[in-house]
Short mmCIF file of C-alpha atoms in Angstrom, two decimals:
data_model
loop_
_atom_site.label_atom_id
_atom_site.label_comp_id
_atom_site.label_asym_id
_atom_site.label_seq_id
_atom_site.Cartn_x
_atom_site.Cartn_y
_atom_site.Cartn_z
CA MET A 1 -202.86 19.04 104.22
CA ALA A 2 -200.49 19.11 101.24
CA ASN A 3 -203.12 17.29 99.14
CA ALA A 4 -205.72 19.92 100.05
CA LYS A 5 -203.38 22.74 98.99
CA LEU A 6 -202.66 20.94 95.73
CA LEU A 7 -206.41 20.50 95.09
CA ILE A 8 -207.08 24.21 95.77
CA LEU A 9 -204.27 25.24 93.41
CA ALA A 10 -205.57 22.89 90.71
CA LEU A 11 -209.10 24.30 91.04
CA LEU A 12 -207.82 27.88 90.86
CA PHE A 13 -205.77 27.04 87.77
CA LEU A 14 -208.75 25.38 86.06
CA GLY A 15 -210.90 28.36 86.99
CA MET A 16 -208.45 30.73 85.32
CA LEU A 17 -208.62 28.59 82.19
CA GLY A 18 -212.42 28.66 82.21
CA ILE A 19 -212.79 24.88 82.50
CA THR A 20 -214.93 24.79 85.62
CA GLY A 21 -218.27 24.34 83.86
CA CYS A 22 -219.44 27.95 84.17
CA PRO A 23 -221.35 29.33 81.21
CA ALA A 24 -219.17 30.76 78.46
CA THR A 25 -218.88 34.51 78.63
CA LEU A 26 -219.82 36.50 75.58
CA PRO A 27 -217.47 39.03 73.98
CA PRO A 28 -218.18 42.77 74.36
CA LEU A 29 -221.19 43.91 72.30
CA GLY A 30 -219.04 45.51 69.58
CA SER A 31 -217.38 42.16 68.82
CA PRO A 32 -219.36 39.35 67.22
CA ALA A 33 -219.91 36.16 69.20
CA THR A 34 -220.06 32.68 67.72
CA ILE A 35 -223.47 31.04 67.87
CA ASP A 36 -222.22 27.98 69.77
CA ARG A 37 -221.39 30.20 72.79
CA ILE A 38 -225.00 31.35 73.27
CA GLN A 39 -226.73 29.59 76.15
CA ALA A 40 -230.00 29.87 78.05
CA ASP A 41 -227.98 31.29 80.98
CA HIS A 42 -227.32 34.38 78.83
CA GLN A 43 -231.02 35.29 78.67
CA GLY A 44 -231.52 39.06 78.57
CA GLN A 45 -227.99 39.83 77.39
CA SER A 46 -227.32 41.68 74.15
CA VAL A 47 -225.18 39.98 71.53
CA ARG A 48 -223.82 40.70 68.05
CA LEU A 49 -223.71 37.85 65.52
CA VAL A 50 -222.52 37.55 61.93
CA GLY A 51 -223.84 34.77 59.72
CA THR A 52 -225.84 33.65 56.72
CA VAL A 53 -229.61 33.22 56.54
CA THR A 54 -230.42 29.54 55.87
CA GLN A 55 -234.18 29.37 56.53
CA ARG A 56 -237.04 31.78 57.04
CA ALA A 57 -240.60 31.84 58.35
CA MET A 58 -243.16 34.59 57.75
CA PHE A 59 -245.69 35.77 60.34
CA LEU A 60 -248.52 38.27 59.98
CA GLN A 61 -246.15 40.91 61.35
CA GLY A 62 -242.45 40.22 60.94
CA GLY A 63 -241.17 36.68 61.10
CA ALA A 64 -238.12 34.61 61.92
CA TYR A 65 -235.01 33.44 60.17
CA GLN A 66 -232.28 30.98 60.95
CA LEU A 67 -228.79 32.48 61.10
CA GLN A 68 -225.79 30.19 60.66
CA ASP A 69 -222.09 30.74 61.24
CA GLU A 70 -219.15 28.30 61.30
CA SER A 71 -220.12 27.12 64.80
CA GLY A 72 -223.86 26.49 64.50
CA SER A 73 -227.24 28.09 63.87
CA ILE A 74 -229.91 29.97 65.82
CA TRP A 75 -233.36 31.37 65.09
CA VAL A 76 -233.79 35.14 65.08
CA LEU A 77 -237.18 36.76 65.68
CA THR A 78 -237.73 40.03 63.79
CA GLN A 79 -240.45 42.66 63.41
CA GLN A 80 -238.85 43.81 60.13
CA PRO A 81 -239.24 42.16 56.72
CA VAL A 82 -237.57 38.74 56.82
CA PRO A 83 -234.23 38.68 54.95
CA ALA A 84 -233.66 36.38 51.99
CA VAL A 85 -232.02 32.97 52.27
CA GLY A 86 -228.34 33.46 51.48
CA ASP A 87 -228.11 37.00 52.88
CA ARG A 88 -225.02 37.51 55.02
CA LEU A 89 -225.94 39.64 58.03
CA SER A 90 -224.50 41.34 61.07
CA ILE A 91 -227.21 41.50 63.72
CA GLN A 92 -227.58 42.74 67.26
CA GLY A 93 -230.26 41.34 69.51
CA GLU A 94 -231.30 40.11 72.91
CA ILE A 95 -230.81 36.47 73.89
CA THR A 96 -234.16 34.95 74.84
CA TYR A 97 -235.00 31.54 76.28
CA ASP A 98 -238.53 30.12 76.30
CA ALA A 99 -239.27 26.88 78.11
CA ILE A 100 -242.29 24.61 78.42
CA ALA A 101 -242.80 21.66 80.72
CA VAL A 102 -243.60 18.35 79.00
CA ASN A 103 -244.10 15.25 81.15
CA GLY A 104 -242.15 16.79 84.00
CA GLN A 105 -239.21 17.79 81.79
CA GLU A 106 -238.33 21.30 80.73
CA LEU A 107 -237.94 21.71 77.00
CA GLY A 108 -236.76 25.04 75.74
CA GLU A 109 -235.29 26.98 72.89
CA VAL A 110 -232.79 29.82 72.84
CA TYR A 111 -233.31 32.44 70.14
CA ILE A 112 -232.40 36.04 69.39
CA ASP A 113 -234.89 38.93 69.50
CA GLU A 114 -233.47 41.16 66.75
CA ARG A 115 -232.80 44.84 67.58
CA ASP A 116 -230.60 45.87 64.63
CA ARG A 117 -229.58 44.30 61.32
CA GLN A 118 -227.12 45.20 58.58
CA LEU A 119 -225.82 43.41 55.51
CA ALA A 120 -222.33 42.07 56.19
CA SER A 121 -219.53 41.82 53.68
#
């Protein structure tokens, strides 16, 4: 019985520290998140990111660009003109996850659907 109480207390303590394996929560929309915290479980949530454009791809309408911060990089889909490589941006967008099944395995990619963009200092 004492071991069970100790186990429950340990689990509660780990839960308060956020070490239980649950997806990382994102900061409030006004505060920028780091790219490494974005997960497929966050699909549909709005997020603000600050980073530098490292790659770009043009489409017939809009395009995509890769945004990088100190924690990683992510692709951003835009309907606006694609920013230049090297631009430092503050963006707001919706986290999107697309998956396909290949040989019984799910392969997917998390990206941002851009809603707003500004040059960052």
